[in-house]
Coordinates of C-alpha atoms in Angstrom, one line a residue:
X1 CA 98.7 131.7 111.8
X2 CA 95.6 131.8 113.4
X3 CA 95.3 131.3 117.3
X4 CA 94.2 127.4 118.3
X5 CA 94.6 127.7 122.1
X6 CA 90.6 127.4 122.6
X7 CA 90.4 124.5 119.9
X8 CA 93.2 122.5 121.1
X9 CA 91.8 123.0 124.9
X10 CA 88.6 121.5 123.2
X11 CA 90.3 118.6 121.0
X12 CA 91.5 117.7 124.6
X13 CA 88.5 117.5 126.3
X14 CA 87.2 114.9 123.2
X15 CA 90.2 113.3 123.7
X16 CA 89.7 112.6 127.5
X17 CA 86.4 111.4 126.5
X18 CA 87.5 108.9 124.7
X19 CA 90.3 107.1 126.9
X20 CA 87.2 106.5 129.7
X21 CA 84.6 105.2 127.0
X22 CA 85.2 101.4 128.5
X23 CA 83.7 102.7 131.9
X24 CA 80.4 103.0 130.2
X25 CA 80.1 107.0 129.9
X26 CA 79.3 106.5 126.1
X27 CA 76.6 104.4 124.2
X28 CA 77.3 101.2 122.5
X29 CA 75.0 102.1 119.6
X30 CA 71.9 104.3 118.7
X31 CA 69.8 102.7 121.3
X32 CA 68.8 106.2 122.4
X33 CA 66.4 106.6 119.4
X34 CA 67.6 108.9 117.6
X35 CA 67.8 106.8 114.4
X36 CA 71.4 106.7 112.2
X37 CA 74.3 109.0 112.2
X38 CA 74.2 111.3 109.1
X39 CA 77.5 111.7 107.4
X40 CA 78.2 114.7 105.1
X41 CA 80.9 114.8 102.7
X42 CA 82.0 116.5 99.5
X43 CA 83.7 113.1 98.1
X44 CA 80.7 111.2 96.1
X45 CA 81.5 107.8 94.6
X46 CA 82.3 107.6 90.8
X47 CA 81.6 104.1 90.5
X48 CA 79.9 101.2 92.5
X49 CA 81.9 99.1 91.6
X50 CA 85.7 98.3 93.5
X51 CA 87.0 97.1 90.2
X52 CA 86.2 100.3 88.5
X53 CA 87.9 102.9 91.1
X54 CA 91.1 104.3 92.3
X55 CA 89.3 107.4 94.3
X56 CA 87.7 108.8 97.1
X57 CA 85.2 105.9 96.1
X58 CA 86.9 103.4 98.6
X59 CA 85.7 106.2 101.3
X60 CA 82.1 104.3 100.7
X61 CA 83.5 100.4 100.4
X62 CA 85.7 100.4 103.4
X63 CA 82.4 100.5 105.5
X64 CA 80.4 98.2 102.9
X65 CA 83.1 96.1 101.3
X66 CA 85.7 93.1 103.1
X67 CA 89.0 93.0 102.5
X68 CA 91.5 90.3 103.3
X69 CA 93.7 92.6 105.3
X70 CA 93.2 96.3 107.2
X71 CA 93.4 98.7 110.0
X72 CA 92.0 98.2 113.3
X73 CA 91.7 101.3 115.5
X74 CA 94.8 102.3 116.2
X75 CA 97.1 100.1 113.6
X76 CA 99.5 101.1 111.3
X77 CA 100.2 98.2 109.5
X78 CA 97.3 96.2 107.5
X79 CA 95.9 93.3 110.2
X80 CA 94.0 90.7 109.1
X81 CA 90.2 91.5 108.6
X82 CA 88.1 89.1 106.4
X83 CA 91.3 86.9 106.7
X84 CA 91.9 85.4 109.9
X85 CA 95.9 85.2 109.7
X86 CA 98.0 86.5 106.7
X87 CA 101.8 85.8 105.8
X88 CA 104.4 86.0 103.8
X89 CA 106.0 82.6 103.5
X90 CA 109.1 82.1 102.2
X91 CA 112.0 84.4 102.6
X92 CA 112.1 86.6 99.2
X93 CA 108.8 88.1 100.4
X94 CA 107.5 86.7 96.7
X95 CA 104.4 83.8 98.0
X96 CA 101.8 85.4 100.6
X97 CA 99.2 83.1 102.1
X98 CA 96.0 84.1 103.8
X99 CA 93.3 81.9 105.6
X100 CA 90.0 83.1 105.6
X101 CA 87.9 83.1 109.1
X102 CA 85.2 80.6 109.4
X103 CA 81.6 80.5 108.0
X104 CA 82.4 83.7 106.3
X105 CA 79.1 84.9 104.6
X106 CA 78.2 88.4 102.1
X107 CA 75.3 90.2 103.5
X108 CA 72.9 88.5 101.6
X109 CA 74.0 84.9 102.8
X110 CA 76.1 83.3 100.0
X111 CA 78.9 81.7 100.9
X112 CA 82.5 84.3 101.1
X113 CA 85.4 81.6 100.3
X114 CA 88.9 81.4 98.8
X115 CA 87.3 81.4 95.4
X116 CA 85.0 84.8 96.0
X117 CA 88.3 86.1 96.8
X118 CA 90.5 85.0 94.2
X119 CA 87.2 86.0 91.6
X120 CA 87.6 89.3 93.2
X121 CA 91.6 89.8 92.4
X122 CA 91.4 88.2 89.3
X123 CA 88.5 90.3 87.5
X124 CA 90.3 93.7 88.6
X125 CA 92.7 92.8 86.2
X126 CA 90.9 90.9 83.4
X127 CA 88.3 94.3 83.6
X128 CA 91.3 96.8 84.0
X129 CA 89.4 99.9 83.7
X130 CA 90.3 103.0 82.8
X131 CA 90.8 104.8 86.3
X132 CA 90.9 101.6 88.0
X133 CA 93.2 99.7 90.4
X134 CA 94.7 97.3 88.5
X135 CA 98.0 99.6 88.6
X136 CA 97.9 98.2 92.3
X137 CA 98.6 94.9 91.3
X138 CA 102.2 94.9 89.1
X139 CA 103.8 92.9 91.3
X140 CA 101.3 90.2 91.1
X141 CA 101.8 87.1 88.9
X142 CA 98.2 84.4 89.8
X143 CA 95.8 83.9 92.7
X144 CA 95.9 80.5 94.0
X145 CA 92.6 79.1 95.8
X146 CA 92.7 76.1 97.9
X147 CA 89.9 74.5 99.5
X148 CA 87.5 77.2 100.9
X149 CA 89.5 78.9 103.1
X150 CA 93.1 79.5 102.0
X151 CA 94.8 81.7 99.1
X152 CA 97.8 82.2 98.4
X153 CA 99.2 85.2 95.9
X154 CA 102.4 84.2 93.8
X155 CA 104.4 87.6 92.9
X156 CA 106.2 87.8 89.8
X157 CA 108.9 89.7 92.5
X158 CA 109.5 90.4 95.4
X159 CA 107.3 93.4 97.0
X160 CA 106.9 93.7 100.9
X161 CA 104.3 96.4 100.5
X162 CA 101.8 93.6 98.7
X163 CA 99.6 93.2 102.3
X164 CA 99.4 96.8 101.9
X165 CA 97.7 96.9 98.6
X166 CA 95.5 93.7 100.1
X167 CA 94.2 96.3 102.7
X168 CA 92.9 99.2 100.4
X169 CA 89.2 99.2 99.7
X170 CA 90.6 98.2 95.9
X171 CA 90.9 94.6 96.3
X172 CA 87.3 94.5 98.0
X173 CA 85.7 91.1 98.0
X174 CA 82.5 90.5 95.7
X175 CA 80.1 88.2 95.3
X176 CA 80.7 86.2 92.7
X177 CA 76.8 85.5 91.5
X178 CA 76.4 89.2 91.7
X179 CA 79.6 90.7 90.0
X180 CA 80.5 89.8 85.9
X181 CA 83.9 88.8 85.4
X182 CA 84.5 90.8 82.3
X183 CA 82.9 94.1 82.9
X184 CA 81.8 96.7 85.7
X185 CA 78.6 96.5 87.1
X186 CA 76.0 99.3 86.2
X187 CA 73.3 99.5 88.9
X188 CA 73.1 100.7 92.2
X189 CA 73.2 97.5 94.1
X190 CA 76.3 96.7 96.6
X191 CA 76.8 92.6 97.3
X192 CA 79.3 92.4 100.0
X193 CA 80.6 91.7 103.9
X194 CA 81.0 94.8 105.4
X195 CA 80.3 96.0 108.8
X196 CA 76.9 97.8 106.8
X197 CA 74.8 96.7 104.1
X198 CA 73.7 99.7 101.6
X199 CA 70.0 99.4 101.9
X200 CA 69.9 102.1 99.3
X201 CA 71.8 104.6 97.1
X202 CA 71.0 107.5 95.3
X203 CA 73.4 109.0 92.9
X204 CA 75.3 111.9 94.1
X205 CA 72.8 112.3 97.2
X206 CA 73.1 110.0 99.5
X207 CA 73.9 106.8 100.8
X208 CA 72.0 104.6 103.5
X209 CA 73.7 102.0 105.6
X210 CA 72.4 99.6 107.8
X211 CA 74.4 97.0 110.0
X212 CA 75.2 93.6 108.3
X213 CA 73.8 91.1 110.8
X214 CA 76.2 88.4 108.6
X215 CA 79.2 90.6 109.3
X216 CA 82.6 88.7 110.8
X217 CA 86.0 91.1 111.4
X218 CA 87.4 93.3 113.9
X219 CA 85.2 96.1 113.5
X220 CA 83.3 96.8 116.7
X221 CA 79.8 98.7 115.5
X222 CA 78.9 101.6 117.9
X223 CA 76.2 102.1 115.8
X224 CA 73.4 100.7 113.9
X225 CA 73.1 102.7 111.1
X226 CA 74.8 105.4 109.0
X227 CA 73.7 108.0 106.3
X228 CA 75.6 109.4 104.2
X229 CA 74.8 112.8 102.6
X230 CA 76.7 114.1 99.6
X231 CA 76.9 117.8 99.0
X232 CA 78.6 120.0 96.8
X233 CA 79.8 122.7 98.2
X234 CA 81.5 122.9 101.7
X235 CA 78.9 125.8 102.6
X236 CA 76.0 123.5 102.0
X237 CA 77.5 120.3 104.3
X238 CA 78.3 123.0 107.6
X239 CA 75.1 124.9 106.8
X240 CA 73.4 121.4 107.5
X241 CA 75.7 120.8 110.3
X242 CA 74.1 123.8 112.2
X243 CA 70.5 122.9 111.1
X244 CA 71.1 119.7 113.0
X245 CA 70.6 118.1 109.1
X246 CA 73.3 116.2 109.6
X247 CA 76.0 115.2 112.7
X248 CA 79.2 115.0 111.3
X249 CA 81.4 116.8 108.3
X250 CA 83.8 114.5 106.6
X251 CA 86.5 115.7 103.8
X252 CA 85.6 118.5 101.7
X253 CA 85.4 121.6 104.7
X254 CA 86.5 124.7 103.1
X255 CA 89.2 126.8 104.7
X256 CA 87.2 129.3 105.9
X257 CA 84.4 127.1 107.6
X258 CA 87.4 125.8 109.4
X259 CA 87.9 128.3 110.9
X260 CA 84.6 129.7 111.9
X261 CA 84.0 126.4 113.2
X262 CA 87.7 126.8 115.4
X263 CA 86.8 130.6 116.3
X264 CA 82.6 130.2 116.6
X265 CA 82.0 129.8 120.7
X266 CA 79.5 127.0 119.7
X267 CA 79.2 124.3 122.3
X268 CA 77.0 122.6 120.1
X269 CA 79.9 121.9 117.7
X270 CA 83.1 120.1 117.7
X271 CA 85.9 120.3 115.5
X272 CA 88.7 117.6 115.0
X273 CA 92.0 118.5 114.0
X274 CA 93.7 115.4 112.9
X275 CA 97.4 114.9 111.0
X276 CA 96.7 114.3 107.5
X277 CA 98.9 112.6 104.1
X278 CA 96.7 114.0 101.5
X279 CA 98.5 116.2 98.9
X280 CA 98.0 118.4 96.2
X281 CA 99.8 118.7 92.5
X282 CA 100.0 119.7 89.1
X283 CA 100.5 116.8 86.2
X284 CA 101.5 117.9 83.0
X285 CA 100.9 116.1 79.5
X286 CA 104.4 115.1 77.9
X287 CA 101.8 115.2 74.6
X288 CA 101.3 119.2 74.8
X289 CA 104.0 120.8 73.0
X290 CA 104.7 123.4 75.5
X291 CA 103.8 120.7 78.8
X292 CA 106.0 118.4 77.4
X293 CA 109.1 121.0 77.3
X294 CA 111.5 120.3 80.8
X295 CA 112.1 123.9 80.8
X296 CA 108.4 125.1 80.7
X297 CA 107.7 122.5 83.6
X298 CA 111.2 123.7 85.8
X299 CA 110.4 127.5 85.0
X300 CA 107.0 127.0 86.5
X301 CA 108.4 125.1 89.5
X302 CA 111.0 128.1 90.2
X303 CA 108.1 130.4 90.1
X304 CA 105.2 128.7 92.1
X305 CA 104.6 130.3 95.8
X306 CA 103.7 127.5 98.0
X307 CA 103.5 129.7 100.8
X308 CA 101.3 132.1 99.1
X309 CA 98.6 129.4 98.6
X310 CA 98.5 127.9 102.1
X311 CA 98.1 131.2 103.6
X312 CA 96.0 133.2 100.9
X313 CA 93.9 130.3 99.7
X314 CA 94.1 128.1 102.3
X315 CA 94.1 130.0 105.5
X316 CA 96.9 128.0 106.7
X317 CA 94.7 125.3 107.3
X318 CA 97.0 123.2 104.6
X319 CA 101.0 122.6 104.6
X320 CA 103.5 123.7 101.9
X321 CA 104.2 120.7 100.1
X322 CA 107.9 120.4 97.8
X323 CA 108.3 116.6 97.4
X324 CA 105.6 114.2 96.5
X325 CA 106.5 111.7 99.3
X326 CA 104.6 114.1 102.2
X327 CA 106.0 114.9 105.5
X328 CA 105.4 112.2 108.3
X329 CA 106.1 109.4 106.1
X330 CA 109.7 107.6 106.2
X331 CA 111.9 108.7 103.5
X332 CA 110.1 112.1 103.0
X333 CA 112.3 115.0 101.1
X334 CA 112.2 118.1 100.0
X335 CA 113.7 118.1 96.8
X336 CA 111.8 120.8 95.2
X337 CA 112.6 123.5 97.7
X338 CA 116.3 121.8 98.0
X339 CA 116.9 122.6 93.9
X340 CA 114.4 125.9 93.6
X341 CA 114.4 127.6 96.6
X342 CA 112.1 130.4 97.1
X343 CA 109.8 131.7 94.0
X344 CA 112.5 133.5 92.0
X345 CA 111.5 135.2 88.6
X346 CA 114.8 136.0 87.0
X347 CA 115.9 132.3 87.9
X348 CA 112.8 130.6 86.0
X349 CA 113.9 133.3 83.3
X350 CA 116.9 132.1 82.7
X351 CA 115.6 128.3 82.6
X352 CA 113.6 129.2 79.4
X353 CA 115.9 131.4 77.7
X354 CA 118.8 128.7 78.2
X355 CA 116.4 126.3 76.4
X356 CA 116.4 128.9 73.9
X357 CA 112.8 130.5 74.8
X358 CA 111.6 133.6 74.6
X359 CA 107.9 134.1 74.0
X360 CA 105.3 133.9 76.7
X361 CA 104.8 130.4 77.2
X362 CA 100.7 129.9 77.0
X363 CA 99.6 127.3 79.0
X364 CA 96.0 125.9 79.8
X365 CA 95.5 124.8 83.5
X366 CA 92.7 122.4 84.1
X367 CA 91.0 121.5 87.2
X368 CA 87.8 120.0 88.8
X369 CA 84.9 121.3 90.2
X370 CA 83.8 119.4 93.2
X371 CA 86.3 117.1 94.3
X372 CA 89.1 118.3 96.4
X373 CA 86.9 121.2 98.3
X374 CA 85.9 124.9 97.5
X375 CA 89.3 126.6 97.2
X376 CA 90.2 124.7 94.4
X377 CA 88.9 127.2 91.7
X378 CA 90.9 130.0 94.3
X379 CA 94.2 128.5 94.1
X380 CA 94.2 127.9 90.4
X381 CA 93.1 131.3 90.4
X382 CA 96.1 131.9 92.5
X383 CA 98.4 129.8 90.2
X384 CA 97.5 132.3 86.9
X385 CA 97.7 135.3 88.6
X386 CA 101.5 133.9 90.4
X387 CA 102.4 132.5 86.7
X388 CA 101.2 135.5 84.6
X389 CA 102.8 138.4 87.0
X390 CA 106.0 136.8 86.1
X391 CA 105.5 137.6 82.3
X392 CA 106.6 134.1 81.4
X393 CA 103.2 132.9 80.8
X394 CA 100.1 133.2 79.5
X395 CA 97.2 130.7 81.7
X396 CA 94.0 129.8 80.7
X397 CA 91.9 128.0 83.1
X398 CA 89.4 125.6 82.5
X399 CA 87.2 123.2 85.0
X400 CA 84.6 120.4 85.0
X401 CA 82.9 118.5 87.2
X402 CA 85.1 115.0 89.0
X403 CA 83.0 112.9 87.1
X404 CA 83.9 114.3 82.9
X405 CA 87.1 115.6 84.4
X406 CA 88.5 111.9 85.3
X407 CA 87.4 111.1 81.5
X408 CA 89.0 113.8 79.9
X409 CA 92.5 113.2 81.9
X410 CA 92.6 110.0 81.2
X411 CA 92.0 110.6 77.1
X412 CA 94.8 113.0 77.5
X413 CA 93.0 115.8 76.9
X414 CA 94.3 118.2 79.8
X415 CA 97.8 120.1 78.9
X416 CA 98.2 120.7 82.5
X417 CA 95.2 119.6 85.4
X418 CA 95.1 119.5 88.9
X419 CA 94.9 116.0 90.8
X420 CA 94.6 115.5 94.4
X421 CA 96.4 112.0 96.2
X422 CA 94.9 110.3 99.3
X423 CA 96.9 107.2 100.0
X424 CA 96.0 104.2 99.2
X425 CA 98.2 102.8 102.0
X426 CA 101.2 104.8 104.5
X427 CA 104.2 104.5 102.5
X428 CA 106.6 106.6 100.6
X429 CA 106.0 103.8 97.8
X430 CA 102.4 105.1 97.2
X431 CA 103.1 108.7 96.8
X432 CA 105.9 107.7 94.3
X433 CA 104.5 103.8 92.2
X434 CA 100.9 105.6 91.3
X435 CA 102.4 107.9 89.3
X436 CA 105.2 106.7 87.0
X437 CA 105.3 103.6 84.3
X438 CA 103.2 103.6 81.2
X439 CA 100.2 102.8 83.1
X440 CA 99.7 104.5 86.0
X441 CA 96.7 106.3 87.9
X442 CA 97.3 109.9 86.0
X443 CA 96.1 108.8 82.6
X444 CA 99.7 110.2 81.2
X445 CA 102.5 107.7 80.5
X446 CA 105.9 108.7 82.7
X447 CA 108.2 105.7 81.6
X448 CA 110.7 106.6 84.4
X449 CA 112.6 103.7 84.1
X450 CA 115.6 104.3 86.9
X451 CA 112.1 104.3 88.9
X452 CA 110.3 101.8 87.7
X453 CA 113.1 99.0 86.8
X454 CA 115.4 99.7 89.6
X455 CA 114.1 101.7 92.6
X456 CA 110.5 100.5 93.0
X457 CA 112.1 96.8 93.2
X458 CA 115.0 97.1 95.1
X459 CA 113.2 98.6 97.7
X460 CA 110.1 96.6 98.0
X461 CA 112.3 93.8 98.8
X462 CA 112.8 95.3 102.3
X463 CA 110.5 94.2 104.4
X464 CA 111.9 97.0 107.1
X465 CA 110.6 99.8 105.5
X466 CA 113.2 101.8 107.5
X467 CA 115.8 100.6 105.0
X468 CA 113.9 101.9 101.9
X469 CA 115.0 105.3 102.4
X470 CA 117.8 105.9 100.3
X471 CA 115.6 104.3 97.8
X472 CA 112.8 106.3 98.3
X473 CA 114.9 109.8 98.4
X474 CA 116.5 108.9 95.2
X475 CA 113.6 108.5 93.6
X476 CA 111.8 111.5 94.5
X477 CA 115.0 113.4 93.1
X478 CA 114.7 111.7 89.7
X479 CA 111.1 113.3 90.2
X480 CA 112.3 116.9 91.0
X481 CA 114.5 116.5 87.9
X482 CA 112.2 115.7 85.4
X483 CA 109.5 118.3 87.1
X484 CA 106.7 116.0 85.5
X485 CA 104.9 116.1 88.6
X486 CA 104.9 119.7 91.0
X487 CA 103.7 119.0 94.5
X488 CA 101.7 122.2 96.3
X489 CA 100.4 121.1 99.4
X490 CA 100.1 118.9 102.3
X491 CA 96.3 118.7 104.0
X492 CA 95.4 117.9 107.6
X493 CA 91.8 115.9 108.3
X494 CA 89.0 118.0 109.6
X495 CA 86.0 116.5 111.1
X496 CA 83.2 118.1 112.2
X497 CA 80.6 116.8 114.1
X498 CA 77.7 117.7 116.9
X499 CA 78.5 117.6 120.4
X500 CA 76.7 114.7 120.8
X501 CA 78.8 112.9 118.7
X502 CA 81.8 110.7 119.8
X503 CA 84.3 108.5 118.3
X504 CA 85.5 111.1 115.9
X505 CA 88.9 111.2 116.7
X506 CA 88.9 107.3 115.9
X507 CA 87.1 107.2 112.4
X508 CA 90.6 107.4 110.1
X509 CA 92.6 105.3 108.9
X510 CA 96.1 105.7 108.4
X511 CA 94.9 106.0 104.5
X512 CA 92.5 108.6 106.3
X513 CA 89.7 107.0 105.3
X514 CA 86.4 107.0 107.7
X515 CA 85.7 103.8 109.7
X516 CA 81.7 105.2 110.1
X517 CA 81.7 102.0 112.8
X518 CA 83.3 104.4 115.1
X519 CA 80.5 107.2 115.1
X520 CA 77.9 106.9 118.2
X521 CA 76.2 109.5 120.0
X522 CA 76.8 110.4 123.5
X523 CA 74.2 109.3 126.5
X524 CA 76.2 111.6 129.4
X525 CA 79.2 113.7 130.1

């Protein structure tokens, strides 16, 4: 492990910062003239459109978008945003009622009431695209408007993670005039009550927000305006960080530009080192005829070296991962270490030849290009070259860019490919719902019905999450059993930024997405 005395002395010092902002040592905005924030990230949108995406998309409508519910600095649990109060109410946690704040407007001045929000719901599911979030809304039986201001959501069972799914950037409110109820839109125009407008948008390039003067919620702007800057490689977003290009990195910073960035005596930079749920992990296609083989799946489980790709691959900059639930969430486990162990050859031998295999199993291991950072291509190079020097297999490895690669996934093209998992909202539920069921987010049915018909529901009828653990654990075993889905590893959140730059250390979420309302540049020390 590398040595993060001087870093942490550093992350400190931001820290301290922070707690005194109130006493007026920081700006409220960019009124020192130095014109917006620039934003760089490695996560472009694949879509405009919130009823078309289940990605790194909702990184962009957090900051442009309303929702009824979400996080407020600080907050763990949704709080109401675009809603003014939000409850569940009747005892079976199955009818949940918002009110929407007053005079609510979009950007653009049309009116944002109950039926802009029930138009919003309700066309995610009459669209139900291909890669969209529709999967979100199972437990959801009809959207009920009354008079402007209230709604009220009737489940088809009970589900106390449903103000959850109300907080992702997913169930984003739309205009009405400007969004068709039967299909995605196609342009590059953005119609809704965010803390920013987007004044403009170019396609894999960049975004430009500006501050919605019509805006009502709890986020408190520090800024006026914010562009974001999409780049394709990690080397090109710091490379621009140093030119003074841009003032802050966000998702996407290679390992190694990590730790320059911790190890480079650079005053003029700040790095942020913040706990992260994102994870890593391997789907295979119960189509292939080798993929869809339990043995094949367990033998590469048994062989895998977790350890090998956070420290090789990663730098260490990234956690071991052996459950899909990750660590820090309640009812985490680590089922796949629990059952496997450490890699063993001869063990993931006899797996195959019990199951009456001999030959070297080939295998074709896909992944993409430029979405979950630069040392992607390294650790699938990693993966052949661990699965290979066991003899077992032969890999092949093949790549396309995020943008093809979602499409060919989702056709079931892919024997084995690579997906990466940002939560939609903290709890062991969304690490564990996404993935199984005949419709799910990975394109590849997994009709887990133990899961699906008996887990999922028991436990979202406890509104203590506390109590869903025994729920939760169970069903991450059923996962480790069927080997469908191999976790690798865990991530933390990097940001980068100028040392101008404050409010940092405030931008995520607990779905670590950026809140750019937080960004504003220093005025002293």
């Amino acid at each position: 492990m590398f040595n993060r005395n001087r870093f942490l002395r550093k992350v400190a010092a931001i820290a301290s910062i922070s707690l005194v902002a109130g006493c007026g040592l920081l700006s409220d905005g960019d009124s020192d003239g130095k014109g917006p924030i620039v934003v760089g990230t490695t996560s472009a949108p694949s879509t405009l459109d919130p009823a078309g995406a289940w990605d790194g998309s909702w990184e962009l409508y957090r900051n442009i978008f309303q929702t009824l519910l979400a996080y407020p600095n600080g907050a763990t649990t949704p709080q109401p945003d675009a809603a003014q109060r939000c409850s569940f109410t009747d005892a079976t946690s199955r009818t949940y009622r918002c009110t929407l704040r007053e005079g609510m407007k979009f950007a653009d001045g049309d009116p944002l009431n109950a039926q802009a929000v029930k138009y919003s719901i309700d066309r995610i599911r009459t669209i139900n695209a291909p890669g969209g979030p529709a999967g979100l809304l199972g437990s959801l039986d009809r959207v009920q408007a009354l008079g402007d201001r209230d709604i009220v959501f009737h489940l088809n069972q009970p589900d106390a993670t449903f103000p959850f799914v109300l907080a992702t950037p997913a169930m984003s409110i739309v205009d009405p005039d400007d969004y068709p109820a039967r299909s995605l839109r196609k342009d590059d125009k953005v119609y809704g009550s965010g803390p920013y407008e987007l004044q403009s948008y170019e396609d894999d390039h960049q975004a430009v927000l500006v501050r919605n003067g019509n805006y009502q919620g709890f986020a408190n702007l520090q800024n006026d305006a914010v562009t974001i800057r999409y780049f394709q490689d990690s080397a090109g977003m710091v490379k621009a960080l140093r030119d003074k290009q841009i003032d802050v990195t966000y998702r996407g910073l290679a390992a190694n530009d990590i730790l320059a960035l911790q190890q480079h005596d650079d005053s003029a930079l700040q790095l942020v080192d913040g706990a992260g749920t994102d994870i890593s992990y391997l789907v295979f296609n119960p189509k292939d005829p080798w993929a869809k083989e339990p043995a094949v799946r367990k033998a590469v489980a048994q062989i895998i070296d977790r350890g090998a790709i956070a420290h090789k691959v990663y730098k260490d900059t990234v956690d071991p991962l052996y459950s899909m639930v990750p660590k820090g969430l309640t009812g985490h486990a680590t089922g796949f270490f629990d059952d496997y162990g450490d890699p063993s050859v001869p063990k993931a031998r006899k797996i195959l030849s019990d199951a009456g295999i001999h030959q070297r199993v080939p295998l074709t291991l896909w992944y993409t290009t430029d979405r979950y950072g630069s040392e992607t291509a390294l650790m699938f190079q990693e993966l052949k070259r661990q699965l290979e020097a066991s003899g077992l297999f032969t890999i092949t490895l093949k790549s396309r860019p995020w943008k093809t690669y979602v499409v060919g996934y989702q056709s079931g093209d892919y024997p084995v490919f690579g997906r990466g998992w940002f939560p939609d909202f903290p709890d062991a539920d969304n690490f564990i719902a996404p993935f199984v069921g005949e419709h799910n987010a990975l394109g590849t049915p997994y009709p887990s019905k133990e899961i699906t018909a008996r887990l999922l529901p028991h436990s979202r009828a406890e509104s203590d999450r506390a109590q869903t653990v025994k729920d939760m654990e169970q069903a991450q075993q059923i996962m480790v059993d069927d080997a469908r889905l191999i976790p690798l590893w865990q991530g933390r959140q990097f940001i980068a930024a100028s040392d101008d730059i404050a409010g940092g250390e405030q931008a995520l979420d607990p779905s670590t997405i950026m809140m750019m309302w937080t960004l504003h540049r220093k005025t002293s020390w």
